[in-house]
Tab-separated table of C-alpha atoms in Angstrom:
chain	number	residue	atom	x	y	z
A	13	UNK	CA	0.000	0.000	0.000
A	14	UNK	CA	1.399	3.487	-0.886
A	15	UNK	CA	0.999	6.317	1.058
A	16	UNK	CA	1.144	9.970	0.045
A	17	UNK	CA	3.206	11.606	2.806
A	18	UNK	CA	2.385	15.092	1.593
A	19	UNK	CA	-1.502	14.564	1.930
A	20	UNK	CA	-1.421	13.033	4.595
A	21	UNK	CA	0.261	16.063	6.437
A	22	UNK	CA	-1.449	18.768	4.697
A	23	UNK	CA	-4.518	16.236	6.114
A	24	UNK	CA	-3.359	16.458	9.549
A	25	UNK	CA	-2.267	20.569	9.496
A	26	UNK	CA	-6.207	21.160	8.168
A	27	UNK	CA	-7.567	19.145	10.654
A	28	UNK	CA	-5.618	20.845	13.299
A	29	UNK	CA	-6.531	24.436	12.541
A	30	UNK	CA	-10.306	22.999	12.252
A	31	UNK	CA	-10.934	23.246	8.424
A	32	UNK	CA	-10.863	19.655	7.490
A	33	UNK	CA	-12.779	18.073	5.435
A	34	UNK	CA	-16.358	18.347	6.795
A	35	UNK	CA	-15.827	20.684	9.387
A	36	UNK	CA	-18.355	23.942	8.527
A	37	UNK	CA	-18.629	27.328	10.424
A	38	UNK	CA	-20.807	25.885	13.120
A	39	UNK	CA	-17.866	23.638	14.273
A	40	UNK	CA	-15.351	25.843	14.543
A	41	UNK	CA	-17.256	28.552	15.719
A	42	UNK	CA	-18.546	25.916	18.195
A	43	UNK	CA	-14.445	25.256	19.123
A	44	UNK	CA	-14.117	28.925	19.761
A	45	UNK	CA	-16.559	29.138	22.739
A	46	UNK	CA	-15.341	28.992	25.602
A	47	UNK	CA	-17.762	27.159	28.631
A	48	UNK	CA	-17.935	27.262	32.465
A	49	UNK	CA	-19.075	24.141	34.114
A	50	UNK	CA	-20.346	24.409	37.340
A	51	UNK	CA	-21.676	21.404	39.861
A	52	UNK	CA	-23.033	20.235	42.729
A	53	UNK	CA	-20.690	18.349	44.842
A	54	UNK	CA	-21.129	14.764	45.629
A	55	UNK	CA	-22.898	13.598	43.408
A	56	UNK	CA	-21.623	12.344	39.706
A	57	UNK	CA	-22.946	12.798	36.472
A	58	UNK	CA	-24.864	9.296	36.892
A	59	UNK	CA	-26.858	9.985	40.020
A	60	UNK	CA	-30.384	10.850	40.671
A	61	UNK	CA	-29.199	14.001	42.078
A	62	UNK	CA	-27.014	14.939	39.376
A	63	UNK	CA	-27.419	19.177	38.529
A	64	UNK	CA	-24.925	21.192	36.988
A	65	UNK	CA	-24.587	24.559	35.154
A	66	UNK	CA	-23.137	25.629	32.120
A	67	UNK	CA	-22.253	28.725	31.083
A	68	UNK	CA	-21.164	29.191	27.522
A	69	UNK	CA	-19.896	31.983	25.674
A	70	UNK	CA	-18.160	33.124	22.131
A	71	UNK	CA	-18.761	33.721	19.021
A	72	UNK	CA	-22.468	33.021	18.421
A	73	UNK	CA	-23.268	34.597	21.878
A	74	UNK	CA	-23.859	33.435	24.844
A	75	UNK	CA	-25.943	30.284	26.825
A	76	UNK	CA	-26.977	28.972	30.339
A	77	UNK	CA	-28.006	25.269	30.201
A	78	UNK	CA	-28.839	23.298	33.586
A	79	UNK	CA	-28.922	19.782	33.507
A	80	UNK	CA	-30.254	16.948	35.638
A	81	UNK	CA	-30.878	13.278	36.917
A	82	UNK	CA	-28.722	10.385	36.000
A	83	UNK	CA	-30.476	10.458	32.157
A	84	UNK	CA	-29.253	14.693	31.570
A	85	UNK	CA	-32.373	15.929	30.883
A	86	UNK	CA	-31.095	20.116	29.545
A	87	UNK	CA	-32.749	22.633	29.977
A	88	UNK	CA	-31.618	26.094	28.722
A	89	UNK	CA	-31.901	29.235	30.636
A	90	UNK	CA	-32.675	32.729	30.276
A	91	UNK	CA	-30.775	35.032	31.573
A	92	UNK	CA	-33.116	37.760	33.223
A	93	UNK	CA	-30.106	40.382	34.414
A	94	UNK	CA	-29.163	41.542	37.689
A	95	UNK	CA	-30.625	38.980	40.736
A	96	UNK	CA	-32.940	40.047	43.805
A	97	UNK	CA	-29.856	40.987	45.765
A	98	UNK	CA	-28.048	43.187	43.298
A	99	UNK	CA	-24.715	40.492	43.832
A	100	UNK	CA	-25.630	38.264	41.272
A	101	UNK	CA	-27.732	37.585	37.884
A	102	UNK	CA	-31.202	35.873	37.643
A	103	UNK	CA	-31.943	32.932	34.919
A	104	UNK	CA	-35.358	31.996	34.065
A	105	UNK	CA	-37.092	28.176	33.277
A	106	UNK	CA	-39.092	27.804	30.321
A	107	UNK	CA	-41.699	26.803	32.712
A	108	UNK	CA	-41.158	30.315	34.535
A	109	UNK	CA	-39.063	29.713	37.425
A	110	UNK	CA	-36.540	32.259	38.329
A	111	UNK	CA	-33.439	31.337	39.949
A	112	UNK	CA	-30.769	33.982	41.212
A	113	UNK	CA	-27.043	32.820	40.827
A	114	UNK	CA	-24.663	34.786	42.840
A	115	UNK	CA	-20.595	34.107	42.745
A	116	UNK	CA	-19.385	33.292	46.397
A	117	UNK	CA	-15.863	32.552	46.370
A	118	UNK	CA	-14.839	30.059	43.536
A	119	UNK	CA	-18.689	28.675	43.558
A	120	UNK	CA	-22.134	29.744	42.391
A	121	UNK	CA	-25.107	30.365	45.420
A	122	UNK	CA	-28.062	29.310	43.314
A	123	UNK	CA	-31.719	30.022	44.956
A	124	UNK	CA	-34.832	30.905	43.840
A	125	UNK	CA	-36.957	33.892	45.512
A	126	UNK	CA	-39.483	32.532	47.863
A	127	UNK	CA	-36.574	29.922	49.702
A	128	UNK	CA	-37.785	26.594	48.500
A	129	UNK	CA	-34.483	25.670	46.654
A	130	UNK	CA	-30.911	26.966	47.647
A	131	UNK	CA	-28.117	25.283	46.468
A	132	UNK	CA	-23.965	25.723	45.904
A	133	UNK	CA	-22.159	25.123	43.149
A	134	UNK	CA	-18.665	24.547	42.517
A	135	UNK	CA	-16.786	24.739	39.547
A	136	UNK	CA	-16.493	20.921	37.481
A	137	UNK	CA	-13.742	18.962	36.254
A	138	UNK	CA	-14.416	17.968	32.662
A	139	UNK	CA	-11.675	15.628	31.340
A	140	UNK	CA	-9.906	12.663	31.645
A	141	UNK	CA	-10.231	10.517	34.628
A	142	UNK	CA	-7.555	7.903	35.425
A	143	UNK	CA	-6.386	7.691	31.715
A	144	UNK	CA	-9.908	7.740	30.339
A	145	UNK	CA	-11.827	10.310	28.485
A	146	UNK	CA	-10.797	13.234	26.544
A	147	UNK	CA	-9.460	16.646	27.071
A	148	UNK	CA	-12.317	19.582	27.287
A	149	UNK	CA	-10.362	22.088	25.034
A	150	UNK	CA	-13.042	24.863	25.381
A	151	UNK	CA	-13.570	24.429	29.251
A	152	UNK	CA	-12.426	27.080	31.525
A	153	UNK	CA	-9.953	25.985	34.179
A	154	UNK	CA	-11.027	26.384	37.782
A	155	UNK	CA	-8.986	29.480	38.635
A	156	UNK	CA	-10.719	31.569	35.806
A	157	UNK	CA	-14.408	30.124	36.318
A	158	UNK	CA	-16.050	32.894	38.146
A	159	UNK	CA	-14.103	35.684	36.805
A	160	UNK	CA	-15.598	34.008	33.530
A	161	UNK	CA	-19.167	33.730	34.325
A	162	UNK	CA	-19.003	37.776	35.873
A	163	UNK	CA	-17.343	38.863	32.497
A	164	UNK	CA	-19.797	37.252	30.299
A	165	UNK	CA	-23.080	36.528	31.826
A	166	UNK	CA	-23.546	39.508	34.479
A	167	UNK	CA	-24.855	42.365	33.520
């Protein structure tokens, strides 16, 4: 079998600066974003209890999508603007529900307005886990989470 060294590294450099074959706007705009994951501790992404936050932003704006339960049912959020307390931003449901999200140290204080649901947090991992899984190029590292979510999603 011969092989065409010089396609198969003009191959490779395409594919790394996200124009190979295939790839359209939507992907690499997609690889530009940048996202914020956010947790609650304790439980992993196959419990019951499972919630998390993400917070993306870049190129083709911006998005807040909670998800849930061991089968990640995602919902996506609104965001509404400044919360109750002025020290935060509030995010609506589509069924209504408005939750307030205010930064507290490196986590998020998530509660809704009449004290039924109060909740923390804290910034997520997303990568590989004793050898397995892959690298989340677009996530933001720990350190830079908040400062991330206050730049892009408060008003």
């Amino acid at each position: 079998m011969k092989i065409n060294l010089a396609a198969c590294m003009a191959a490779g450099l395409l594919a790394i600066m996200g124009i190979a074959h295939g790839a359209d706007g939507a992907d690499r705009e997609q690889q530009d974003a940048r996202v914020a994951q956010f947790a609650i501790p304790g439980h992993d992404d196959s419990s019951p209890g499972f919630e998390s936050l993400s917070f993306r932003s870049g190129p083709r704006g911006r998005s807040i999508d909670y998800e849930y339960g061991a089968d990640h049912k995602r919902v996506r959020l609104r965001n509404l603007g400044t919360s109750a307390d002025g020290g935060g931003f509030a995010v609506r449901f589509p069924n209504g529900l408005v939750l307030d999200v205010v930064p507290q140290g490196d986590a998020l204080q998530v509660s809704d307005r009449g004290g039924k649901y109060s909740k923390t947090f804290e910034w997520k991992y997303e990568g590989p886990v004793n050898g397995r899984g892959t690298f989340c190029q677009s996530c933001v590292d720990k350190p830079e989470a908040i400062a991330f979510v206050r730049e892009h999603f408060m008003h």
